[in-house]
C-alpha cells in the first residue's frame, strides 16, 4: 500500500511538472506536500508529529533550496526541454567545459565541494530539530527515506512518463542502439 501511495503521489506531481513559471510556487508546494505525505506514511508519524514536523521540514527545504542556488533552478528547468534541446545543451556544455582553464576547473570543483559541505551542515543542524519531534529511529529513517524520495522525484522530473531513461529501452538513444 505504501508503494502504491508513493506511485500515485509521484504520478500526480509528475503530471503537474509542466506548469509555467507563474505556477512555479504552486508546483513547489505540491512537491512539498507530496514529500510530507510520503514521509508521514513511511515514518508512521502521528497527527501530532506531522503537525510539528511540517514547519520544521519546510524550513529545512528552504535552506536546502537556497544553498543549491541557481544550479537547482537549472535542473528544474531541464524538465521543460525536449530531448533535442537537451542534446544541444549538453554538447554546448561539453565545449564550454573543454575551454575552461585548469584553474577554473579547480575553482568549480571547490565550489561544488563547498556547497556539499553547506548542505551537510544544514542536515546536521536539522537532526536536532527533527529529534524534538521524531524518535531517534524515525530521524534515522527520515534521512534515508528523504534521500530516496528526492532521487525518485528528480528522476520523474528529468524523465517524464513515456520519455524513458537511459537503460530502460524507452530512452531515444537506447532505441537507436537496439535496432542496429
Short mmCIF file of C-alpha atoms in Angstrom, two decimals:
data_model
loop_
_atom_site.label_atom_id
_atom_site.label_comp_id
_atom_site.label_asym_id
_atom_site.label_seq_id
_atom_site.Cartn_x
_atom_site.Cartn_y
_atom_site.Cartn_z
CA UNK A 1 0.00 0.00 0.00
CA UNK A 2 2.84 2.40 0.85
CA UNK A 3 4.42 1.83 -2.56
CA UNK A 4 1.06 2.41 -4.28
CA UNK A 5 0.58 5.65 -2.35
CA UNK A 6 4.06 6.80 -3.35
CA UNK A 7 3.45 5.95 -7.01
CA UNK A 8 0.12 7.78 -7.00
CA UNK A 9 1.62 10.87 -5.41
CA UNK A 10 4.60 10.86 -7.73
CA UNK A 11 2.31 10.47 -10.73
CA UNK A 12 0.24 13.42 -9.53
CA UNK A 13 3.34 15.51 -9.06
CA UNK A 14 4.78 14.42 -12.42
CA UNK A 15 1.57 15.44 -14.20
CA UNK A 16 1.87 18.94 -12.79
CA UNK A 17 5.52 19.23 -13.78
CA UNK A 18 4.62 21.09 -16.99
CA UNK A 19 3.34 24.15 -15.07
CA UNK A 20 4.51 27.57 -16.22
CA UNK A 21 6.78 29.86 -14.16
CA UNK A 22 3.82 31.73 -12.68
CA UNK A 23 2.64 28.39 -11.29
CA UNK A 24 6.14 27.55 -10.01
CA UNK A 25 5.23 28.33 -6.42
CA UNK A 26 2.14 26.14 -6.60
CA UNK A 27 4.20 23.36 -8.17
CA UNK A 28 6.83 23.63 -5.43
CA UNK A 29 4.06 23.47 -2.86
CA UNK A 30 2.65 20.32 -4.47
CA UNK A 31 6.09 18.72 -4.41
CA UNK A 32 6.48 19.70 -0.78
CA UNK A 33 3.04 18.36 0.17
CA UNK A 34 3.72 15.09 -1.65
CA UNK A 35 7.05 14.67 0.13
CA UNK A 36 5.49 15.42 3.53
CA UNK A 37 2.67 12.95 2.91
CA UNK A 38 5.11 10.28 1.86
CA UNK A 39 7.41 10.88 4.83
CA UNK A 40 4.47 10.81 7.24
CA UNK A 41 3.47 7.45 5.79
CA UNK A 42 6.97 5.96 5.67
CA UNK A 43 7.86 7.12 9.19
CA UNK A 44 4.49 6.16 10.68
CA UNK A 45 4.05 9.63 12.19
CA UNK A 46 1.16 10.52 14.40
CA UNK A 47 -1.03 13.51 13.54
CA UNK A 48 0.69 15.44 16.33
CA UNK A 49 4.13 14.58 14.94
CA UNK A 50 3.04 15.62 11.45
CA UNK A 51 1.79 18.97 12.72
CA UNK A 52 5.12 19.69 14.41
CA UNK A 53 7.27 18.13 11.69
CA UNK A 54 5.83 20.04 8.71
CA UNK A 55 7.03 23.58 9.63
CA UNK A 56 10.49 22.26 10.53
CA UNK A 57 10.68 20.34 7.26
CA UNK A 58 9.54 23.47 5.36
CA UNK A 59 12.42 25.49 6.86
CA UNK A 60 14.82 22.63 6.12
CA UNK A 61 13.69 22.53 2.48
CA UNK A 62 14.03 26.30 2.12
CA UNK A 63 17.59 26.23 3.43
CA UNK A 64 18.48 23.35 1.14
CA UNK A 65 16.94 25.13 -1.88
CA UNK A 66 18.68 28.41 -1.05
CA UNK A 67 22.01 26.63 -0.73
CA UNK A 68 21.55 24.88 -4.06
CA UNK A 69 21.08 28.28 -5.66
CA UNK A 70 20.76 28.85 -9.43
CA UNK A 71 22.02 25.39 -10.32
CA UNK A 72 18.93 23.86 -8.68
CA UNK A 73 16.68 26.03 -10.83
CA UNK A 74 18.58 24.98 -13.96
CA UNK A 75 17.88 21.34 -13.13
CA UNK A 76 14.18 22.05 -12.68
CA UNK A 77 14.03 23.95 -15.96
CA UNK A 78 15.51 20.98 -17.84
CA UNK A 79 12.23 19.12 -17.49
CA UNK A 80 10.59 21.53 -19.95
CA UNK A 81 13.11 21.00 -22.74
CA UNK A 82 12.85 18.44 -25.50
CA UNK A 83 15.41 15.67 -25.92
CA UNK A 84 16.94 17.53 -28.91
CA UNK A 85 17.26 20.72 -26.84
CA UNK A 86 18.96 18.72 -24.09
CA UNK A 87 21.37 17.13 -26.55
CA UNK A 88 22.32 20.55 -27.97
CA UNK A 89 22.73 21.97 -24.47
CA UNK A 90 24.87 19.01 -23.38
CA UNK A 91 27.08 19.40 -26.45
CA UNK A 92 27.46 23.14 -25.77
CA UNK A 93 28.24 22.39 -22.11
CA UNK A 94 30.94 19.92 -23.15
CA UNK A 95 32.54 22.51 -25.44
CA UNK A 96 32.37 25.10 -22.65
CA UNK A 97 33.93 22.70 -20.13
CA UNK A 98 36.73 21.91 -22.57
CA UNK A 99 37.53 25.64 -22.80
CA UNK A 100 37.89 26.05 -19.04
CA UNK A 101 41.36 26.57 -17.72
CA UNK A 102 42.71 24.20 -15.10
CA UNK A 103 42.27 26.95 -12.51
CA UNK A 104 38.60 27.41 -13.47
CA UNK A 105 38.01 23.66 -13.29
CA UNK A 106 39.63 23.57 -9.87
CA UNK A 107 37.53 26.54 -8.71
CA UNK A 108 34.32 24.80 -9.87
CA UNK A 109 35.31 21.63 -8.05
CA UNK A 110 35.98 23.61 -4.90
CA UNK A 111 32.62 25.44 -5.20
CA UNK A 112 30.79 22.14 -5.62
CA UNK A 113 32.51 20.67 -2.57
CA UNK A 114 31.78 23.80 -0.51
CA UNK A 115 28.11 23.55 -1.49
CA UNK A 116 28.08 19.88 -0.46
CA UNK A 117 29.65 20.87 2.86
CA UNK A 118 26.98 23.54 3.39
CA UNK A 119 24.24 21.01 2.62
CA UNK A 120 25.76 18.57 5.09
CA UNK A 121 25.87 21.32 7.75
CA UNK A 122 22.19 22.02 7.19
CA UNK A 123 21.37 18.33 7.57
CA UNK A 124 23.40 18.12 10.78
CA UNK A 125 21.70 21.22 12.19
CA UNK A 126 18.24 19.85 11.48
CA UNK A 127 18.89 16.46 13.05
CA UNK A 128 18.48 18.22 16.42
CA UNK A 129 15.32 19.95 15.22
CA UNK A 130 13.77 16.76 13.88
CA UNK A 131 14.70 14.84 17.04
CA UNK A 132 12.47 17.18 19.05
CA UNK A 133 9.51 15.78 17.11
CA UNK A 134 10.59 12.32 15.93
CA UNK A 135 12.05 9.34 17.74
CA UNK A 136 15.74 8.55 17.07
CA UNK A 137 14.66 5.64 14.85
CA UNK A 138 12.35 7.94 12.89
CA UNK A 139 15.12 10.54 12.46
CA UNK A 140 17.46 7.87 11.08
CA UNK A 141 14.75 6.60 8.77
CA UNK A 142 13.88 10.16 7.73
CA UNK A 143 17.42 10.79 6.47
CA UNK A 144 17.31 7.56 4.50
CA UNK A 145 13.79 7.95 3.09
CA UNK A 146 14.07 11.65 2.27
CA UNK A 147 17.05 10.90 0.05
CA UNK A 148 15.12 8.14 -1.73
CA UNK A 149 12.12 10.40 -2.29
CA UNK A 150 14.29 13.25 -3.60
CA UNK A 151 16.02 10.87 -6.00
CA UNK A 152 12.72 9.47 -7.27
CA UNK A 153 11.23 12.94 -7.74
CA UNK A 154 14.32 14.08 -9.65
CA UNK A 155 14.10 11.02 -11.90
CA UNK A 156 10.45 11.83 -12.58
CA UNK A 157 11.30 15.45 -13.34
CA UNK A 158 14.15 14.55 -15.65
CA UNK A 159 12.37 11.65 -17.37
CA UNK A 160 8.65 12.40 -17.69
CA UNK A 161 6.33 9.48 -18.33
CA UNK A 162 6.82 8.00 -21.77
CA UNK A 163 10.23 9.59 -22.34
CA UNK A 164 12.16 6.81 -20.64
CA UNK A 165 15.60 6.98 -19.16
CA UNK A 166 18.92 5.51 -20.20
CA UNK A 167 18.95 1.76 -19.83
CA UNK A 168 15.19 1.15 -19.80
CA UNK A 169 14.78 0.54 -23.53
CA UNK A 170 12.43 3.54 -23.88
CA UNK A 171 15.13 6.20 -23.97
CA UNK A 172 15.56 7.59 -27.54
CA UNK A 173 19.32 6.92 -27.56
CA UNK A 174 18.85 3.32 -26.47
CA UNK A 175 16.22 2.62 -29.14
CA UNK A 176 18.66 3.59 -31.85
CA UNK A 177 21.28 1.26 -30.40
CA UNK A 178 18.89 -1.67 -30.04
CA UNK A 179 17.73 -1.51 -33.64
CA UNK A 180 21.27 -1.73 -35.01
#
